[in-house]
Amino acid sequence: MKCKKILPKSVLATAISMTFAASVYAQENTVKEEKIERIEVTEYRQAYRGDVPVKSLPQAVNIVTGELLEDAGVSDFQNALDFSSGIARQNNFGGLWDSFAIRGFSGDENLPGGYLVNGFSAGRGFSGKRDTSNVQSIEILKGPGSALYGRSEPGGTINIITKKPQFEEEGYIGASIGSFNMYRVEGDYTNAITQDLAFRVNGAYEDSESFRDTVESNKLFFTPSVSYNLTDETTLVYEMELLKQETPFDRGIFILPEDFDDFDTVPRERFFGEPNDGPTEIDGLGHQVTLQHKVNDDWDVLVGLGYRQSRLKGYSTSVELSPGRQLLYVDGETVVRQRRYRDFDSTDISARVELSGTIELGGLTHHILIGGDGYDYELDSLQERWRVGFGSGDTTFSLNRFNPVYGQELPVTTPNFDKKETQNSIGAYVQDQIDITDEFKVLVGLRFDDFEKVFTDHLASTVVKQSQTSTSPRIGLVYEPSKLYTMYLSYSEGFRPNSGAAFNGDSFEPEESKSYEVGVKFNNSDDSLSGTVAFFKAEKSNVLTADLVNLGFSAALGEAESQGIEVDLTAFLNDSITLTLAYAYTDAVTSNDMINTDWGVEIPAGSRLINVPEHKLTIVAMYETVLAGKEANVGVSVTYVDERLGETINPDYILPSYTRVNIFGSVDLTANWALNANIDNLLDEEYFGSSYSHLWTQPGTPINGRISLKYKF
């Protein structure tokens, strides 16, 4: 069950989305007697890297391959990130988006995680939970990066590299069934149309219930693409993404203060929303066009344009967070709820051009990267709300925690906020990695950003404008005394705009950061063992978190810092056994005292950041064998997540640690047919994936399994 591997010639990362990459070198072959000249795609070149190999970059880079995801039966992006060190799950917005922290930093808790697809931003806006059916690999570029990628989190940048068209026919179609009435079909097909034109079509449809009462969802993910070799040196690639998702808004369960030690307030399957709200609908449409031109053997030009539109709309009901409205604190059983309507619509246009190559100057080899990018982002947000009066004791639309009865008359919502935000930015960057000797290399980089934001509050009839320029330097040192290991250190200053405004209408200043990293990359002579050990420290200001009083808004948390160590290892113990390990120790805390007038609480310096464990470890072992004369493999993955803070303003609310064990296996029944089986959470561990508040805490999925049958051609 080996997937055809494509060498990623670069690791791309752009915290801002915009730019991009994914193009191709070409080579000519002669087809037997027909003497037909045919161009085949042999390599995909990623943006924001130039010609510097991963091993020589002064920073840690993790790559999660599509082959690993297929073997482990992982079909969603959030679960795929468990295979990398230093990534922690964050607020998933009622199950509607992917959100994560890298090295303790996650950005705004009221927005999804800021990941990239082929270098273009896919995290801005509301594009739902991402499927992995078109993933070739996932690159996690850690640490200092804003001096090149721009507007990124200091913890790192995640970039998804998608499957590209090939000039030889290949593909598959598969079907899966699983626990909670899960049904899924997916497929992938690529072939040549002419000697210069190839296409690819892949995607998936999934319909599933859930271990959560009354919760069921469906999603469609469709991603066609075309690659056209204009000449032997120039390739044009177009890719489209279409997403449709319907799922109920589900904030999870609540934990009362008296149960903080044993977490047994309610069963993990109990739903406190309202089924009659119907699903929240998410629609996403994205386009990417990239052009790569090979000027000569030393220089390449990359040009790209991206467009993404997304919309989220629907009603939701969730547990009321306000203590003055919540009767659970009075009688222990009456769950007061609030109801909302959301209509969020976003448009994101980005563009980029880049020149990269190598030149001999002053007796030294210079690996030059020069580029410019820009984006135009617009977000329209309408939210309506209904809630009971403060201190009224009103039980309208409430539930009994022990015996919930759904189907009550639905309250009418009224506008809570109606706002529009536009962001415009232009950036330019230059980087030079200089080979001082064969062993010593120096990287210097500089990025300039010109950013403008306009925030319009339609209900308050106010307009707030903000503009800022920022210069982000970067420097790194690399020492490669042999082909077996590389030592490096790096420093970078960063910049990332903050979206939205506070409840009082004040605009947020952009985040600013400083990042430090020192590490070693190593491998043995036959590459049967390879890995990275990295020590890091990052500081940033103007950090945002969720405003638990004025829901839907953010609040300024101030300054924060994170430091720790990461270890990523891959070992081929013999021809049959592969072992991978990803471990991180992360100490992420606030670095200033703060008193929040909205919350009425003091957050002292040294307070933990929400949902970030100090220790996280994932080990994956796979064994390839022969079963009844058929090629087969079996594997196990074990993930340990340490305890985490579950609510920003409540240091006593700590989510307990957990260990989740998954097993998986596959067998090639024939040359074309393969059977896969997975059991997740084998030991049926009761755990919590993330939390927004002690009244909105997401329970983890209990033991579940699925079987997949795939036809490959």
XYZ file of C-alpha atoms in Angstrom:
713
model
C 0.000 0.000 0.000
C 2.777 2.367 -0.821
C 1.822 5.715 -2.275
C 3.893 7.223 -5.026
C 6.137 9.753 -3.324
C 6.816 13.218 -4.659
C 9.922 15.002 -3.406
C 8.907 18.317 -1.901
C 11.718 20.562 -3.007
C 10.721 23.193 -0.639
C 8.886 23.807 2.500
C 6.592 26.647 2.165
C 5.040 28.649 4.743
C 3.295 31.848 4.688
C 1.428 32.905 7.604
C -0.533 35.168 5.725
C -1.727 33.327 3.015
C -1.100 34.582 -0.103
C 1.294 33.342 -2.036
C 1.827 30.173 -2.850
C 3.357 27.710 -4.787
C 3.227 24.502 -6.436
C 4.683 24.175 -9.764
C 6.719 21.808 -11.654
C 9.857 20.931 -13.389
C 9.488 18.879 -16.532
C 11.483 16.324 -18.393
C 11.161 14.716 -21.782
C 10.791 11.022 -22.546
C 10.503 9.183 -25.795
C 7.691 6.666 -26.028
C 8.949 3.451 -27.610
C 8.307 3.006 -31.317
C 5.913 5.945 -31.586
C 8.768 8.388 -30.937
C 6.295 10.719 -29.253
C 7.874 13.383 -27.083
C 6.098 13.319 -23.723
C 6.504 15.620 -20.742
C 6.136 14.113 -17.276
C 5.873 15.849 -13.949
C 8.811 14.785 -11.819
C 8.997 17.358 -9.045
C 6.891 19.972 -7.308
C 8.625 23.090 -6.157
C 7.225 24.969 -3.199
C 7.353 28.686 -2.597
C 9.120 30.627 0.172
C 12.223 28.465 0.152
C 14.361 28.821 -2.919
C 16.893 26.062 -3.483
C 17.959 25.477 0.123
C 17.290 21.848 1.194
C 15.343 21.174 4.387
C 18.378 19.797 6.171
C 20.266 23.073 5.686
C 17.491 25.347 6.973
C 18.149 26.849 10.428
C 14.849 25.634 11.895
C 12.946 22.449 12.678
C 10.716 21.029 9.934
C 8.301 18.103 10.341
C 6.679 16.358 7.378
C 3.578 14.190 7.775
C 3.220 12.106 4.619
C 0.016 11.184 2.865
C 1.202 7.579 3.003
C 1.200 7.656 6.820
C -2.293 9.174 6.861
C -3.554 6.443 4.525
C -1.985 3.630 6.552
C -3.315 5.021 9.836
C -6.793 5.638 8.390
C -6.721 9.372 9.178
C -9.209 11.339 7.078
C -9.334 14.713 8.845
C -6.696 17.399 9.176
C -6.938 17.938 12.942
C -6.112 14.287 13.727
C -3.254 14.351 11.219
C -1.495 17.023 13.277
C -1.075 14.601 16.197
C 1.826 13.038 14.287
C 3.940 16.176 14.774
C 5.483 17.469 17.981
C 4.468 20.732 19.617
C 0.890 20.998 18.294
C -2.067 21.216 20.695
C -5.808 21.206 19.954
C -7.704 24.431 20.593
C -11.337 25.614 20.620
C -13.061 23.927 17.643
C -16.030 26.341 17.537
C -18.713 23.756 18.184
C -17.068 21.238 15.854
C -17.058 23.596 12.858
C -13.367 24.292 12.288
C -9.784 23.105 12.824
C -7.827 25.025 15.433
C -4.432 24.404 16.981
C -1.539 25.960 18.858
C 2.070 25.522 17.711
C 4.596 25.779 20.514
C 1.867 27.222 22.720
C 0.625 29.987 20.409
C -2.655 29.771 18.507
C -3.594 33.309 17.480
C -7.147 34.519 18.140
C -9.274 31.911 19.943
C -12.356 33.182 18.065
C -10.864 32.246 14.670
C -9.764 28.934 13.091
C -6.142 27.896 12.858
C -4.059 29.767 10.300
C -2.814 27.032 8.005
C -1.826 27.221 4.334
C -2.610 25.153 1.245
C 0.267 25.207 -1.245
C 1.333 28.479 0.359
C -2.066 30.171 0.133
C -3.969 31.003 3.320
C -6.852 28.646 4.030
C -7.331 29.535 7.694
C -8.746 33.032 7.255
C -12.496 32.887 6.982
C -14.612 29.849 7.795
C -13.808 26.907 5.556
C -14.963 24.128 7.887
C -13.069 21.003 8.942
C -10.581 19.993 6.291
C -10.511 16.538 4.723
C -7.229 14.778 3.850
C -8.348 13.101 0.615
C -6.164 15.404 -1.518
C -3.172 15.662 0.836
C 0.217 14.663 -0.536
C 1.972 15.771 2.648
C 1.712 18.255 5.504
C 4.731 20.405 6.275
C 5.076 21.936 9.737
C 7.732 24.645 9.633
C 8.587 25.507 13.210
C 9.709 28.684 14.880
C 11.078 31.919 13.413
C 9.487 32.676 10.087
C 7.912 36.107 9.736
C 11.002 37.581 8.136
C 10.203 35.427 5.145
C 6.604 34.273 5.328
C 5.085 37.370 6.907
C 2.292 37.808 9.450
C 2.801 34.409 11.090
C 2.576 32.974 14.579
C 6.010 32.685 16.231
C 5.342 29.002 16.958
C 5.393 28.057 13.297
C 3.422 27.613 10.096
C 1.552 24.607 8.709
C 1.377 24.086 4.959
C -0.650 21.406 3.176
C 0.824 20.179 -0.103
C -1.902 18.789 -2.323
C -1.784 15.926 -4.815
C -0.930 17.173 -8.295
C -1.825 15.928 -11.794
C 0.392 13.189 -13.230
C 0.993 12.123 -16.832
C 0.510 8.432 -16.080
C -2.849 6.917 -15.172
C -3.347 6.081 -11.518
C -6.077 6.348 -8.922
C -8.431 4.590 -6.577
C -11.990 4.533 -5.344
C -12.869 3.470 -1.813
C -15.778 3.031 0.553
C -15.822 2.938 4.360
C -18.316 2.066 7.065
C -17.817 2.638 10.742
C -19.166 3.250 14.210
C -21.986 5.739 14.751
C -23.420 4.928 11.301
C -20.485 6.438 9.472
C -20.493 6.027 5.687
C -17.787 7.446 3.443
C -16.777 7.263 -0.210
C -13.649 8.807 -1.655
C -11.684 8.666 -4.854
C -8.684 9.956 -6.752
C -7.888 9.758 -10.471
C -5.166 11.341 -12.599
C -4.099 10.937 -16.210
C -2.778 12.790 -19.244
C -5.134 14.510 -21.670
C -2.408 15.361 -24.184
C 1.364 15.146 -24.079
C 1.439 18.546 -22.342
C -1.806 18.550 -20.354
C -2.754 16.423 -17.340
C -5.626 16.489 -14.870
C -6.518 15.137 -11.457
C -9.851 14.742 -9.697
C -10.186 13.680 -6.077
C -12.512 14.171 -3.160
C -14.735 12.547 -0.576
C -18.289 12.476 0.747
C -19.038 11.447 4.318
C -22.279 11.047 6.241
C -22.142 10.170 9.919
C -23.928 10.215 13.226
C -21.970 10.714 16.441
C -21.529 9.435 19.971
C -23.188 12.722 20.923
C -26.979 12.505 21.264
C -28.907 13.751 18.166
C -25.723 15.017 16.462
C -25.162 13.954 12.857
C -23.262 15.575 10.003
C -22.275 15.303 6.377
C -19.577 16.849 4.222
C -18.513 16.981 0.583
C -14.927 17.788 -0.400
C -14.127 17.999 -4.137
C -10.736 19.068 -5.545
C -10.069 18.955 -9.314
C -6.795 20.260 -10.798
C -5.051 20.700 -14.148
C -1.352 20.969 -15.041
C -0.228 22.381 -18.393
C 3.377 22.417 -19.593
C 3.510 25.570 -21.698
C 7.140 24.815 -22.616
C 9.832 22.516 -21.288
C 10.704 25.252 -18.772
C 7.274 26.673 -17.909
C 4.361 24.970 -16.143
C 0.942 26.294 -15.220
C -1.133 24.581 -12.490
C -4.763 25.311 -11.619
C -6.431 23.807 -8.518
C -9.957 24.181 -7.195
C -11.497 23.286 -3.832
C -15.196 22.891 -3.174
C -16.457 22.249 0.351
C -19.966 21.748 1.674
C -20.494 20.824 5.302
C -23.577 20.489 7.491
C -23.253 19.782 11.196
C -25.051 20.878 14.383
C -23.258 23.454 16.493
C -22.104 21.469 19.538
C -20.259 23.111 22.442
C -19.877 19.804 24.277
C -20.705 19.268 27.931
C -20.388 21.269 31.148
C -18.382 20.555 34.289
C -19.566 22.137 37.533
C -16.963 23.548 39.954
C -17.658 20.872 42.557
C -16.753 18.237 39.952
C -13.426 19.730 38.820
C -11.594 16.797 40.434
C -13.555 13.911 38.896
C -15.279 15.395 35.815
C -18.455 13.330 36.174
C -21.086 16.076 35.978
C -22.930 14.598 32.991
C -22.471 11.716 30.518
C -20.133 12.543 27.630
C -22.839 11.797 25.047
C -25.369 14.331 26.408
C -26.204 17.174 24.013
C -27.244 20.543 25.450
C -27.986 22.242 22.159
C -31.321 22.112 20.337
C -31.816 19.589 17.486
C -34.594 21.760 15.994
C -31.997 24.452 15.222
C -30.915 22.285 12.311
C -27.317 22.128 11.092
C -24.887 24.955 10.633
C -23.993 25.131 6.944
C -20.509 25.883 5.659
C -19.730 26.508 1.999
C -16.219 27.069 0.711
C -14.799 27.634 -2.765
C -11.134 28.145 -3.528
C -9.050 28.649 -6.660
C -5.262 28.592 -7.026
C -3.256 29.354 -10.166
C 0.511 28.969 -10.080
C 3.138 29.449 -12.747
C 6.710 28.228 -12.509
C 9.345 29.184 -15.058
C 12.857 27.794 -15.060
C 15.032 30.649 -16.287
C 18.169 28.506 -16.423
C 19.875 25.813 -14.377
C 20.316 28.218 -11.448
C 17.236 30.472 -11.375
C 13.469 30.000 -11.128
C 10.470 32.328 -11.108
C 7.247 31.508 -9.240
C 4.043 33.477 -9.723
C 0.701 32.751 -8.083
C -2.824 33.971 -7.560
C -5.323 32.650 -5.016
C -9.003 33.286 -4.397
C -11.050 31.813 -1.554
C -14.635 32.461 -0.526
C -16.344 30.903 2.479
C -19.623 31.251 4.323
C -20.937 29.945 7.637
C -24.595 30.326 8.574
C -27.122 28.719 10.875
C -28.734 28.671 14.316
C -27.190 27.281 17.476
C -28.155 26.730 21.091
C -25.608 26.381 23.875
C -25.293 26.557 27.637
C -25.454 30.131 28.984
C -22.040 31.194 30.361
C -23.145 34.218 32.403
C -23.234 33.256 36.126
C -26.033 35.796 36.723
C -28.268 34.018 34.209
C -27.247 30.393 34.803
C -29.490 28.467 37.237
C -27.117 25.481 37.392
C -25.308 27.393 40.131
C -28.599 27.720 42.034
C -30.287 24.307 41.885
C -27.663 22.137 40.209
C -30.002 20.816 37.525
C -31.611 23.604 35.451
C -29.482 24.276 32.363
C -30.218 27.785 31.087
C -29.419 28.102 27.384
C -28.896 30.900 24.892
C -29.700 30.829 21.176
C -27.797 32.451 18.315
C -27.927 32.946 14.569
C -24.701 33.452 12.614
C -24.035 34.525 9.058
C -20.297 34.949 8.409
C -19.127 35.587 4.846
C -15.493 36.042 3.801
C -13.508 36.675 0.617
C -9.732 36.330 0.404
C -7.660 37.304 -2.661
C -3.889 36.894 -2.631
C -1.025 37.146 -5.091
C 2.685 36.590 -5.110
C 5.838 36.624 -7.256
C 9.209 35.154 -6.334
C 12.672 34.845 -7.868
C 15.092 32.322 -6.433
C 18.465 30.970 -7.420
C 22.156 30.620 -6.744
C 24.971 32.978 -7.634
C 28.725 33.055 -6.982
C 29.731 36.431 -5.564
C 32.852 37.475 -3.717
C 34.138 33.937 -3.748
C 31.037 32.688 -1.889
C 27.877 30.847 -2.960
C 24.684 32.827 -2.320
C 21.245 31.174 -2.282
C 19.043 34.177 -3.063
C 15.299 34.496 -2.566
C 13.518 37.728 -3.540
C 9.752 38.130 -3.525
C 6.682 40.230 -3.001
C 3.124 39.365 -2.000
C -0.163 40.966 -1.090
C -3.689 40.152 -0.087
C -7.146 41.654 0.181
C -9.390 40.072 2.825
C -12.986 40.939 3.659
C -15.173 39.465 6.414
C -18.849 40.282 6.970
C -20.150 39.014 10.331
C -23.766 39.083 11.452
C -24.763 37.510 14.742
C -28.178 37.511 16.409
C -28.824 36.344 19.965
C -31.522 35.494 22.478
C -30.822 35.010 26.195
C -32.743 35.269 29.465
C -32.571 38.416 31.548
C -29.738 38.843 34.050
C -30.851 37.647 37.505
C -34.392 36.935 36.287
C -34.493 33.249 37.216
C -36.207 32.663 33.863
C -36.394 28.979 32.860
C -37.584 29.633 29.287
C -35.857 27.306 26.817
C -33.890 25.571 29.591
C -33.171 21.837 30.000
C -32.977 19.525 32.963
C -29.437 18.154 33.122
C -30.705 14.692 34.181
C -33.622 14.416 31.752
C -33.289 16.834 28.804
C -36.430 17.309 26.707
C -35.863 18.824 23.266
C -38.356 20.381 20.876
C -39.373 23.466 22.840
C -40.576 26.598 21.078
C -37.581 28.330 19.532
C -36.937 31.876 20.845
C -36.621 34.694 18.305
C -33.107 36.145 18.036
C -32.263 39.831 17.596
C -29.013 41.398 16.280
C -26.077 41.139 18.653
C -23.448 42.439 16.248
C -23.232 43.309 12.567
C -19.726 44.185 11.464
C -17.458 44.252 8.460
C -13.690 44.010 8.431
C -11.370 44.576 5.496
C -7.637 43.961 5.513
C -5.176 44.975 2.810
C -1.497 44.232 2.910
C 1.552 44.350 0.672
C 4.864 42.773 1.585
C 8.348 42.421 0.145
C 11.107 40.101 1.315
C 14.673 39.133 0.557
C 16.742 36.288 1.941
C 20.300 35.140 1.348
C 21.742 31.899 2.691
C 25.509 32.173 2.198
C 27.840 29.183 2.070
C 30.833 30.622 3.961
C 32.542 27.223 3.717
C 31.264 23.727 3.000
C 30.439 23.450 6.710
C 29.387 26.966 7.769
C 26.350 28.774 6.339
C 24.759 32.075 7.320
C 21.166 33.041 6.599
C 20.033 36.669 6.644
C 16.556 37.832 5.735
C 14.391 40.926 5.890
C 10.689 41.433 5.262
C 8.717 44.665 4.984
C 4.918 44.783 5.429
C 2.467 47.633 4.846
C -0.865 46.743 6.461
C -4.234 48.501 6.619
C -7.473 47.493 8.364
C -10.940 49.054 8.371
C -13.457 47.825 10.943
C -17.087 48.901 10.519
C -19.683 48.333 13.244
C -23.064 48.679 11.514
C -25.074 48.597 14.770
C -23.015 51.318 16.441
C -22.495 53.227 13.169
C -18.761 53.472 13.820
C -15.724 53.010 11.613
C -12.253 52.312 12.995
C -9.231 52.493 10.700
C -5.780 51.178 11.428
C -2.566 51.106 9.416
C 0.913 49.957 10.250
C 4.233 49.192 8.635
C 6.546 46.564 10.027
C 10.067 45.383 9.299
C 10.894 41.807 10.329
C 14.542 40.663 10.366
C 15.771 37.104 10.467
C 19.216 35.579 10.969
C 20.391 31.982 11.190
C 23.640 30.039 11.480
C 24.146 26.503 10.188
C 27.066 24.170 10.871
C 27.251 20.929 8.865
C 30.490 19.148 9.835
C 29.369 15.960 8.075
C 26.474 14.502 6.140
C 25.246 12.874 9.353
C 24.218 15.907 11.368
C 23.487 19.628 11.153
C 23.582 22.127 14.011
C 21.792 25.458 13.743
C 20.538 28.498 15.596
C 18.187 31.267 14.488
C 16.471 34.463 15.588
C 13.511 36.267 14.074
C 11.138 39.123 14.779
C 7.530 38.732 13.659
C 4.321 40.567 12.946
C 0.696 39.361 12.672
C -2.448 41.526 12.323
C -5.209 40.912 14.867
C -8.706 40.623 13.418
C -11.799 42.319 14.786
C -12.258 44.782 17.628
C -13.022 44.641 21.329
C -16.591 44.869 22.634
C -16.135 48.610 23.170
C -15.166 49.079 19.504
C -11.435 49.589 20.019
C -9.275 48.005 17.319
C -6.540 45.603 18.385
C -2.896 46.363 17.738
C -1.093 43.670 15.703
C 0.813 40.961 17.514
C 4.578 41.399 17.581
C 6.969 38.603 18.425
C 10.550 37.513 18.912
C 11.633 33.914 18.385
C 14.788 31.997 19.231
C 15.710 28.441 18.282
C 18.729 26.172 18.511
C 18.796 22.577 17.395
C 20.417 19.635 15.698
C 19.246 17.513 12.755
C 20.802 14.078 12.389
C 20.742 10.797 10.514
C 22.939 7.717 10.315
C 24.820 6.550 7.246
C 21.986 4.459 5.776
C 19.199 6.862 6.866
C 17.584 4.152 8.993
C 17.539 6.691 11.824
C 16.840 10.402 11.425
C 15.463 13.164 13.565
C 15.548 16.663 14.987
C 16.019 17.992 18.497
C 15.142 21.669 18.938
C 15.145 24.085 21.877
C 12.948 27.143 21.437
C 11.779 30.329 23.086
C 9.240 32.845 21.801
C 7.767 36.077 23.141
C 4.835 38.033 21.802
C 2.707 41.018 22.706
C -0.881 42.088 22.010
C -2.138 38.528 22.531
C -5.903 37.975 22.218
C -8.186 35.494 23.928
C -11.925 34.872 24.029
C -14.106 37.417 25.862
C -16.221 35.178 28.088
C -18.559 38.041 29.024
C -19.199 39.421 25.536
C -19.337 36.204 23.536
C -18.274 36.456 19.925
C -15.742 39.153 20.782
C -12.088 38.904 21.730
C -10.248 40.486 24.631
C -6.623 41.571 24.954
C -4.583 39.218 27.122
C -1.371 41.221 26.874
C 1.987 39.495 26.624
C 2.905 35.821 26.574
C 5.976 33.656 26.221
C 6.675 30.045 25.398
C 9.762 27.903 25.736
C 10.544 24.225 25.546
C 12.071 21.325 23.668
C 10.873 19.186 20.755
C 12.093 15.775 19.621
C 11.065 14.142 16.331
C 12.522 10.756 15.377
C 12.003 8.224 12.598
C 13.652 4.785 12.810
C 13.564 1.835 10.430
C 14.385 -0.920 12.910
C 14.588 -3.503 10.119
C 13.031 -4.124 6.717
C 9.612 -4.609 8.332
C 9.339 -2.323 11.375
C 9.117 1.473 11.346
C 8.949 3.596 14.472
C 8.252 7.328 14.714
C 8.268 9.495 17.824
C 7.118 13.085 18.348
C 7.599 14.636 21.797
C 7.307 18.201 23.038
C 7.704 19.953 26.352
C 6.020 23.364 26.168
C 5.917 25.968 28.930
C 3.490 28.613 27.594
C 2.412 31.347 30.026
C 1.396 34.992 30.246
C 4.309 37.326 30.954
C 2.479 40.335 32.386
C -0.060 40.973 35.158
C -3.486 41.887 33.843
C -6.835 42.887 35.317
C -9.744 42.435 32.923
C -12.636 44.777 33.726
C -15.137 42.789 31.620
C -14.352 39.526 33.365
C -13.716 41.134 36.747
C -10.678 38.925 37.366
C -6.934 39.298 37.686
C -4.664 37.204 35.478
C -1.181 37.287 37.015
C 2.049 36.856 35.091
C 2.946 33.189 34.728
C -0.642 32.032 34.142
C -0.898 29.104 31.738
C -2.238 29.532 28.202
C -5.464 27.690 27.491
C -5.461 24.138 26.055
C -1.661 23.858 25.919
C -0.191 20.745 27.626
C 3.286 20.861 29.087
C 4.009 17.365 27.768
C 2.728 15.676 24.631
C 4.040 12.438 23.134
C 2.995 10.427 20.066
C 4.591 7.093 19.121
C 3.657 5.205 15.957
C 4.897 1.685 15.200
C 4.177 -0.110 11.909
C 4.985 -3.679 10.917
C 4.931 -4.861 7.296
C 4.366 -8.568 6.811
C 2.829 -11.222 4.569
C -0.570 -12.632 5.493
C -1.737 -15.736 3.615
C 0.574 -14.782 0.804
C -0.729 -11.200 0.693
C 1.193 -8.037 1.556
C -0.128 -6.558 4.798
C 0.777 -4.155 7.553
C -0.366 -3.540 11.096
C 0.302 -0.571 13.316
C -0.390 1.136 16.595
C -0.265 4.795 17.578
C -0.165 5.985 21.179
C -0.725 9.640 22.072
C -0.242 11.039 25.568
C -1.503 14.556 26.326
C -0.692 16.185 29.655
C -3.203 18.155 31.736
C -4.176 21.573 30.353
C -5.813 24.801 31.473
C -9.469 24.658 30.394
C -10.547 28.276 30.900
C -8.500 31.458 30.594
C -9.955 33.192 33.649
C -10.175 30.142 35.926
C -6.798 28.671 36.979
C -8.594 25.904 38.910
C -10.229 24.433 35.809
C -7.664 21.907 34.579
C -8.471 19.297 31.944
C -7.023 15.930 33.011
C -4.267 14.163 31.082
C -5.103 11.218 28.849
C -3.596 8.474 26.711
C -5.288 7.452 23.472
C -4.385 4.213 21.682
C -5.310 3.533 18.038
C -4.628 0.368 16.046
C -4.798 -0.061 12.290
C -4.018 -2.565 9.593
C -4.391 -3.311 5.904
C -4.014 -6.202 3.490
C -3.704 -6.238 -0.311
C -6.351 -8.780 -1.294
C -5.288 -8.687 -4.949
C -3.162 -6.434 -7.118
C -6.071 -3.986 -7.227
C -8.138 -4.551 -4.092
C -7.098 -3.585 -0.543
C -8.846 -3.831 2.815
C -8.175 -1.454 5.736
C -9.399 -1.629 9.333
C -9.014 0.836 12.213
C -9.961 0.952 15.870
C -9.532 4.348 17.526
C -9.364 4.892 21.274
C -8.914 1.155 21.758
C -8.940 1.389 25.564
C -12.080 3.579 25.530
C -10.336 6.370 27.413
C -12.655 9.102 28.668
C -10.944 12.374 27.867
C -11.480 15.974 26.804
C -9.964 17.241 23.565
C -10.228 20.986 24.263
C -12.224 23.562 26.184
C -13.494 27.118 25.853
C -15.056 27.292 29.325
C -15.986 24.820 32.058
C -19.504 25.052 30.628
C -18.283 24.434 27.045
C -15.891 21.482 27.124
C -15.430 19.004 24.267
C -15.412 15.324 25.260
C -13.268 12.957 23.209
C -14.751 10.221 21.038
C -15.075 6.803 22.744
C -13.853 3.569 21.176
C -14.863 3.363 17.526
C -13.925 1.425 14.427
C -14.235 1.430 10.659
C -13.514 -0.815 7.695
C -12.536 0.408 4.235
C -12.409 -1.360 0.902
C -10.375 0.246 -1.861
C -9.950 -0.496 -5.559
C -6.686 0.833 -7.018
C -5.847 1.228 -10.682
